[in-house]
Every structure is written in structure tokens, then in C-alpha cells.
Amino acid sequence: MVPLDENEPVSVDADFLIAVTEIIFWASVGDLEKLKTFCKNKAFNFKQAYDYDRRSPLHLACVNGCRNVCEWLITEAKVDVNFVDRFGNTPLMGAVLGKHDACIRLLKEKGGKVLEEGFLVSLEDSCVLNTHRTSELPKMDAQYIELIYLASEGILPGLRQSRELLSSGIVKDYDDRTPLHLAAANGKLEAVDYLLSIEVAVNAVDRFGLTPLEGAMRSNLPVRDKVVAALERHDGKVYQHGQLVPSNEADIKAPVVKQTKNFDHWEVQPRGIQFGEKLGEGAFAIVHACMYEATLVAAKILK
């Protein structure tokens, strides 16, 4: 199985985050020359180059049909052709959704696969083409991608430069999430405060029916309560049953409880795990297919 490890170590260096934003931006618009120039002048770790939804530069290049960028990223930058984003999509799936035949052919030649039921399979062995996932992805303005990423990382200088655009309410991602959604869900309190100060829509509803307030409430971050309080001071609400309601009147199906120090009831006993074949290996761990209480799972063994 392919693990979606959201706890993977990432750089918190501000310069690195800005560099990631630039690279993803250029990949998404197909500007190969700027991508080459940037990477020639700086030593860059592409293993950590992905956005708030774990979409890599290759994901964005494939979705937008930028074949030349895709080829360079795979052959020269040596990116992972089967990197999986937060929603279980590989770059090949993005190319299929965007109906970009040239990118599809290239990715298949380079070993590109799609993720299905936890396993990477070839496009021919997959049933994704016969499911609802083949609907086209909406196109996104490249500047929107950059602003949403900046909000998700709490990078205020970049946000301040686009105050008018942010205030317009038109900046959204593929899932109708606004910069405020991402800043709130990622616990970027200063970014939340700034966005609220310029009067962005506090109760925008994304494709999943979530407002920024509910996204913040579902997080386990230390600043969660402060983010929730900031949103509620600006009349932040939760969207349920077709209407906006205060959080204390909402019936959240999967509320997130505060973190406790006692995790004994979550502990998995190693003797109950039956290790199977090795699935992959990264810089920090080796992944095996395993059986645990008659369930197929993936186990990561730290090096």
C-alpha cells in the first residue's frame, strides 16, 4: 500500500517556502526556462517541493498539460513520477483528468501509475476511467495558486501585496477553498487575522461543505482555539443543513477532541502484525505491506 504520510518532515525555512511557491507557479504555467534558471542557480530539494495539498510541481504541470515541464521534472530534476497528493492522486491521474494525451503518454513511458484502493497500478489495470473521478478539473489562475499557498504557510508579505485581489473573494482552489480556509486549517493565526482585517468572506463554503471555522475546529494544532476565537469574533459560522449556524448549535459529525497524553488505547502491539513484502523505501523509513487483525495495512519502519 502507499502511505499518505502527512507527518513527513518538511522544511520551515522561509526562503525554501518562497522557492517552493515559485517553482510550483512556474510548473503550473509551463515556464520551463524560468524553472531551469532558478534550479541552476540554487541547490533545490524537490522531495519536499509540494503545496498545502501535497501537489508537486509535476502534479500541476500534468493537470495543465505542460508536457515539456513534465519531461524536464522527471528526467532532469528526478522527481517522483508517482508522488501521491492529499486526495490520493498521482500526476498521471491529473493528466487523465485534464485529458492531456501527450502528458499521459510521457508519464506511462516513465512508469507513471494511478493509486487505486491503496495500490499503484497501471492505467490499463485501473478502473478509474469508469468512475466519477474522470470529471475535468477546473482551471485555476496561476496567481490564485500562489496566494492560496502563501496563506496556507502564513507568509504575510506576499499576501499584503495582493490585498485588493484577496478582498475580491474570487481567489479559490480546485475545491472552492479560499486563502482563509487554508490559513485557518493550518493554524496560521497571523494570516487569519490579516485576512479578516481586509474583510474577506469569513463564511465561504468549500466543495466539501466546510467553512473556515469548521476547518479550524477540526484541526489538532496548538493554536486551534485562538484561530477559532478569531473567526467567531468576525461572525464565523458552520454550514449545516443548507444554512450557516453558530458553532455551539452545529452538529459536527466528526468533532476533533483536544489532544491528551494518554495514547495507550491507540497502541498497536507489534506481535499482532504480520509483515509482508517491501513496498518502498525513503530517506527516513522502509514501508512494508502487512496484515493486522485480518486487515491489509502498510507499516513504516524508521531507519
Short mmCIF file of C-alpha atoms in Angstrom, two decimals:
data_model
loop_
_atom_site.label_atom_id
_atom_site.label_comp_id
_atom_site.label_asym_id
_atom_site.label_seq_id
_atom_site.Cartn_x
_atom_site.Cartn_y
_atom_site.Cartn_z
CA MET A 1 0.00 0.00 0.00
CA VAL A 2 1.08 3.60 -0.48
CA PRO A 3 1.21 5.63 2.74
CA LEU A 4 -0.03 9.20 2.72
CA ASP A 5 2.27 10.48 5.44
CA GLU A 6 1.22 14.00 6.39
CA ASN A 7 3.72 13.97 9.28
CA GLU A 8 6.67 13.75 6.93
CA PRO A 9 9.40 16.24 7.96
CA VAL A 10 9.29 19.43 5.91
CA SER A 11 11.47 22.50 5.85
CA VAL A 12 10.17 25.52 7.71
CA ASP A 13 12.76 27.87 6.25
CA ALA A 14 11.00 30.93 4.83
CA ASP A 15 13.31 31.12 1.79
CA PHE A 16 12.57 27.48 0.99
CA LEU A 17 8.80 28.05 1.21
CA ILE A 18 9.04 31.02 -1.14
CA ALA A 19 11.15 28.93 -3.53
CA VAL A 20 8.54 26.16 -3.49
CA THR A 21 5.85 28.71 -4.31
CA GLU A 22 7.84 29.99 -7.30
CA ILE A 23 8.63 26.52 -8.63
CA ILE A 24 5.02 25.34 -8.38
CA PHE A 25 3.88 28.55 -10.05
CA TRP A 26 6.27 28.19 -13.00
CA ALA A 27 5.48 24.49 -13.40
CA SER A 28 1.74 25.23 -13.45
CA VAL A 29 2.07 27.81 -16.24
CA GLY A 30 4.63 25.82 -18.24
CA ASP A 31 7.52 28.30 -17.94
CA LEU A 32 10.38 25.83 -18.34
CA GLU A 33 13.10 28.45 -18.87
CA LYS A 34 12.45 30.16 -15.53
CA LEU A 35 12.27 26.76 -13.85
CA LYS A 36 15.66 25.79 -15.31
CA THR A 37 17.27 29.11 -14.42
CA PHE A 38 16.02 29.01 -10.84
CA CYS A 39 17.18 25.44 -10.23
CA LYS A 40 20.53 26.10 -11.91
CA ASN A 41 21.29 28.96 -9.53
CA LYS A 42 20.10 27.21 -6.38
CA ALA A 43 20.54 23.75 -4.92
CA PHE A 44 16.94 22.64 -4.50
CA ASN A 45 15.41 19.60 -2.81
CA PHE A 46 12.45 18.54 -4.96
CA LYS A 47 11.47 15.82 -2.47
CA GLN A 48 9.92 18.50 -0.25
CA ALA A 49 8.52 20.65 -3.05
CA TYR A 50 4.75 20.39 -2.77
CA ASP A 51 1.85 22.64 -1.84
CA TYR A 52 -0.68 22.55 1.00
CA ASP A 53 -2.43 19.57 -0.64
CA ARG A 54 0.84 17.72 -1.33
CA ARG A 55 0.54 18.55 -5.02
CA SER A 56 4.02 18.54 -6.52
CA PRO A 57 5.23 20.66 -9.45
CA LEU A 58 4.67 17.57 -11.59
CA HIS A 59 1.04 17.37 -10.48
CA LEU A 60 0.40 20.96 -11.57
CA ALA A 61 2.30 20.61 -14.83
CA CYS A 62 0.28 17.49 -15.71
CA VAL A 63 -3.10 18.99 -14.82
CA ASN A 64 -2.34 21.95 -17.09
CA GLY A 65 -0.88 19.88 -19.93
CA CYS A 66 2.68 21.28 -19.78
CA ARG A 67 4.47 18.30 -21.33
CA ASN A 68 7.88 19.96 -21.68
CA VAL A 69 7.90 20.83 -17.98
CA CYS A 70 6.77 17.31 -17.09
CA GLU A 71 9.62 15.77 -19.06
CA TRP A 72 12.23 18.06 -17.50
CA LEU A 73 10.96 17.43 -13.97
CA ILE A 74 11.13 13.66 -14.49
CA THR A 75 14.41 13.37 -16.41
CA GLU A 76 16.46 16.27 -15.02
CA ALA A 77 15.01 17.12 -11.60
CA LYS A 78 14.41 13.41 -10.87
CA VAL A 79 11.05 14.00 -9.20
CA ASP A 80 8.93 11.05 -8.07
CA VAL A 81 6.66 10.26 -11.01
CA ASN A 82 4.16 8.60 -8.66
CA PHE A 83 4.09 11.13 -5.82
CA VAL A 84 0.64 10.94 -4.18
CA ASP A 85 -1.22 14.09 -3.14
CA ARG A 86 -3.60 14.51 -0.20
CA PHE A 87 -6.53 13.22 -2.26
CA GLY A 88 -4.81 10.07 -3.49
CA ASN A 89 -4.00 11.40 -6.95
CA THR A 90 -0.73 10.81 -8.78
CA PRO A 91 0.47 13.11 -11.58
CA LEU A 92 -0.84 10.60 -14.14
CA MET A 93 -4.32 10.88 -12.68
CA GLY A 94 -4.08 14.66 -13.08
CA ALA A 95 -3.14 14.26 -16.74
CA VAL A 96 -6.09 11.90 -17.25
CA LEU A 97 -8.49 14.31 -15.57
CA GLY A 98 -7.20 17.13 -17.74
CA LYS A 99 -7.36 14.94 -20.87
CA HIS A 100 -3.77 15.78 -21.84
CA ASP A 101 -2.76 12.87 -24.08
CA ALA A 102 0.87 13.94 -24.54
CA CYS A 103 1.41 14.06 -20.78
CA ILE A 104 -0.36 10.72 -20.34
CA ARG A 105 1.92 9.03 -22.89
CA LEU A 106 5.04 10.54 -21.30
CA LEU A 107 4.09 9.50 -17.78
CA LYS A 108 3.25 5.96 -18.84
CA GLU A 109 6.65 5.70 -20.56
CA LYS A 110 8.33 6.84 -17.34
CA GLY A 111 6.49 4.36 -15.11
CA GLY A 112 3.57 6.56 -14.12
CA LYS A 113 0.70 4.83 -12.36
CA VAL A 114 -2.56 5.70 -10.60
CA LEU A 115 -3.49 4.97 -7.00
CA GLU A 116 -6.41 2.61 -6.57
CA GLU A 117 -7.52 1.10 -3.25
CA GLY A 118 -4.14 1.89 -1.76
CA PHE A 119 -2.05 0.35 -4.55
CA LEU A 120 -0.22 1.86 -7.51
CA VAL A 121 -1.49 0.25 -10.70
CA SER A 122 -1.05 0.91 -14.39
CA LEU A 123 -3.71 2.90 -16.19
CA GLU A 124 -4.71 -0.19 -18.16
CA ASP A 125 -5.28 -2.18 -14.95
CA SER A 126 -7.26 0.60 -13.33
CA CYS A 127 -10.99 1.26 -13.35
CA VAL A 128 -10.65 5.00 -12.68
CA LEU A 129 -11.69 5.89 -16.21
CA ASN A 130 -15.12 4.46 -15.47
CA THR A 131 -15.68 6.37 -12.24
CA HIS A 132 -16.77 9.87 -11.26
CA ARG A 133 -13.13 10.84 -10.78
CA THR A 134 -12.72 11.40 -14.50
CA SER A 135 -14.58 14.70 -14.43
CA GLU A 136 -12.42 17.60 -15.56
CA LEU A 137 -10.61 19.67 -13.00
CA PRO A 138 -11.46 23.36 -13.10
CA LYS A 139 -8.73 25.63 -14.39
CA MET A 140 -7.03 27.86 -11.85
CA ASP A 141 -5.36 31.19 -12.36
CA ALA A 142 -1.67 30.77 -11.50
CA GLN A 143 -1.78 33.79 -9.19
CA TYR A 144 -4.56 32.12 -7.20
CA ILE A 145 -2.34 29.07 -6.68
CA GLU A 146 0.40 31.29 -5.31
CA LEU A 147 -1.88 33.25 -2.96
CA ILE A 148 -3.53 30.14 -1.56
CA TYR A 149 -0.13 28.58 -0.93
CA LEU A 150 1.11 31.73 0.79
CA ALA A 151 -1.95 31.72 3.05
CA SER A 152 -1.50 28.05 3.90
CA GLU A 153 2.08 28.74 5.01
CA GLY A 154 1.28 32.05 6.73
CA ILE A 155 3.64 34.11 4.54
CA LEU A 156 2.28 37.61 5.16
CA PRO A 157 4.47 39.78 2.87
CA GLY A 158 3.14 38.03 -0.23
CA LEU A 159 -0.45 38.29 0.99
CA ARG A 160 -0.14 42.01 1.71
CA GLN A 161 0.98 42.65 -1.86
CA SER A 162 -2.34 41.30 -3.17
CA ARG A 163 -4.80 42.88 -0.75
CA GLU A 164 -7.28 44.00 -3.42
CA LEU A 165 -7.38 40.61 -5.13
CA LEU A 166 -7.81 38.77 -1.83
CA SER A 167 -10.63 41.09 -0.80
CA SER A 168 -12.47 40.43 -4.06
CA GLY A 169 -13.45 36.93 -2.95
CA ILE A 170 -12.56 35.30 -6.27
CA VAL A 171 -9.38 33.54 -5.10
CA LYS A 172 -10.23 29.85 -4.65
CA ASP A 173 -8.58 26.49 -5.28
CA TYR A 174 -9.84 23.39 -7.10
CA ASP A 175 -12.14 22.59 -4.17
CA ASP A 176 -13.50 26.12 -3.69
CA ARG A 177 -11.31 26.66 -0.64
CA THR A 178 -10.26 30.24 -0.05
CA PRO A 179 -6.98 31.51 1.43
CA LEU A 180 -8.86 31.87 4.74
CA HIS A 181 -9.83 28.18 4.63
CA LEU A 182 -6.19 27.16 4.30
CA ALA A 183 -4.80 29.63 6.81
CA ALA A 184 -7.40 28.55 9.39
CA ALA A 185 -6.97 24.82 8.84
CA ASN A 186 -3.18 25.12 9.08
CA GLY A 187 -3.20 27.25 12.23
CA LYS A 188 -1.63 30.34 10.64
CA LEU A 189 -3.11 32.80 13.13
CA GLU A 190 -1.37 35.93 11.80
CA ALA A 191 -2.55 35.16 8.27
CA VAL A 192 -6.08 34.56 9.58
CA ASP A 193 -6.03 37.90 11.42
CA TYR A 194 -4.76 39.71 8.33
CA LEU A 195 -7.34 38.17 6.01
CA LEU A 196 -10.13 39.01 8.45
CA SER A 197 -8.82 42.58 8.73
CA ILE A 198 -9.25 43.10 4.98
CA GLU A 199 -12.77 41.71 5.20
CA VAL A 200 -12.52 38.52 3.17
CA ALA A 201 -15.61 36.29 3.23
CA VAL A 202 -15.47 34.67 6.66
CA ASN A 203 -18.15 32.07 5.87
CA ALA A 204 -17.23 30.94 2.37
CA VAL A 205 -18.26 27.30 1.86
CA ASP A 206 -15.94 24.90 0.02
CA ARG A 207 -16.83 21.88 -2.11
CA PHE A 208 -16.99 19.69 0.99
CA GLY A 209 -19.45 21.98 2.77
CA LEU A 210 -16.86 23.38 5.18
CA THR A 211 -16.38 26.97 6.29
CA PRO A 212 -13.01 28.25 7.56
CA LEU A 213 -14.36 27.96 11.12
CA GLU A 214 -15.17 24.27 10.82
CA GLY A 215 -11.81 23.62 9.20
CA ALA A 216 -10.11 25.25 12.18
CA MET A 217 -12.28 23.33 14.65
CA ARG A 218 -11.26 20.02 13.09
CA SER A 219 -7.53 20.64 13.45
CA ASN A 220 -5.34 19.38 16.28
CA LEU A 221 -2.92 22.31 16.19
CA PRO A 222 -1.87 24.11 19.41
CA VAL A 223 -3.28 27.43 18.18
CA ARG A 224 -6.64 25.96 17.19
CA ASP A 225 -8.62 27.69 19.96
CA LYS A 226 -7.11 31.08 19.10
CA VAL A 227 -7.92 30.66 15.41
CA VAL A 228 -11.49 29.59 16.25
CA ALA A 229 -11.90 32.59 18.55
CA ALA A 230 -10.63 34.98 15.87
CA LEU A 231 -13.09 33.63 13.32
CA GLU A 232 -16.01 33.72 15.74
CA ARG A 233 -15.24 37.35 16.62
CA HIS A 234 -15.90 38.08 12.94
CA ASP A 235 -19.17 36.11 12.93
CA GLY A 236 -17.60 32.88 11.71
CA LYS A 237 -20.11 30.05 11.48
CA VAL A 238 -20.52 26.41 10.44
CA TYR A 239 -22.50 25.36 7.36
CA GLN A 240 -25.05 22.62 8.07
CA HIS A 241 -28.33 21.52 6.52
CA GLY A 242 -28.18 24.30 3.95
CA GLN A 243 -27.62 27.17 6.36
CA LEU A 244 -24.96 28.89 8.45
CA VAL A 245 -25.22 28.29 12.19
CA PRO A 246 -23.06 29.25 15.22
CA SER A 247 -20.58 26.56 16.24
CA ASN A 248 -22.40 25.88 19.52
CA GLU A 249 -25.53 24.98 17.56
CA ALA A 250 -23.78 22.82 14.99
CA ASP A 251 -23.79 19.04 14.92
CA ILE A 252 -20.31 18.29 13.65
CA LYS A 253 -20.19 14.65 12.64
CA ALA A 254 -16.54 14.08 13.46
CA PRO A 255 -15.50 16.59 16.12
CA VAL A 256 -11.83 16.70 16.96
CA VAL A 257 -11.15 16.33 20.66
CA LYS A 258 -8.27 18.01 22.40
CA GLN A 259 -5.03 16.07 22.42
CA THR A 260 -4.30 14.02 25.52
CA LYS A 261 -1.09 12.46 26.76
CA ASN A 262 -2.60 9.01 27.25
CA PHE A 263 -2.44 7.06 23.99
CA ASP A 264 -2.48 3.54 25.46
CA HIS A 265 -5.84 2.73 23.86
CA TRP A 266 -4.41 3.57 20.41
CA GLU A 267 -1.26 1.47 20.75
CA VAL A 268 -0.73 -1.35 18.25
CA GLN A 269 1.02 -4.44 19.59
CA PRO A 270 3.91 -5.40 17.24
CA ARG A 271 3.31 -9.11 17.81
CA GLY A 272 -0.06 -8.75 16.10
CA ILE A 273 1.47 -7.52 12.84
CA GLN A 274 2.32 -9.97 10.05
CA PHE A 275 4.92 -8.34 7.81
CA GLY A 276 4.77 -8.94 4.08
CA GLU A 277 6.62 -7.66 1.04
CA LYS A 278 8.63 -4.47 0.98
CA LEU A 279 6.72 -1.77 -0.91
CA GLY A 280 9.17 1.08 -0.93
CA GLU A 281 11.94 2.94 0.80
CA GLY A 282 12.54 6.60 1.51
CA ALA A 283 15.15 8.73 3.22
CA PHE A 284 13.70 8.08 6.66
CA ALA A 285 11.87 4.75 6.54
CA ILE A 286 11.06 1.45 4.80
CA VAL A 287 7.42 0.60 4.02
CA HIS A 288 6.04 -2.96 4.13
CA ALA A 289 2.65 -4.46 3.32
CA CYS A 290 1.27 -6.08 6.49
CA MET A 291 -1.75 -7.84 7.92
CA TYR A 292 -3.16 -6.61 11.24
CA GLU A 293 -6.26 -8.27 12.65
CA ALA A 294 -7.24 -9.55 9.18
CA THR A 295 -6.85 -6.07 7.67
CA LEU A 296 -4.32 -5.19 4.97
CA VAL A 297 -2.30 -2.18 6.12
CA ALA A 298 1.04 -0.51 5.46
CA ALA A 299 3.72 -0.24 8.13
CA LYS A 300 6.57 2.24 8.09
CA ILE A 301 9.79 1.17 9.81
CA LEU A 302 12.03 4.10 10.69
CA LYS A 303 15.69 3.74 9.81
#
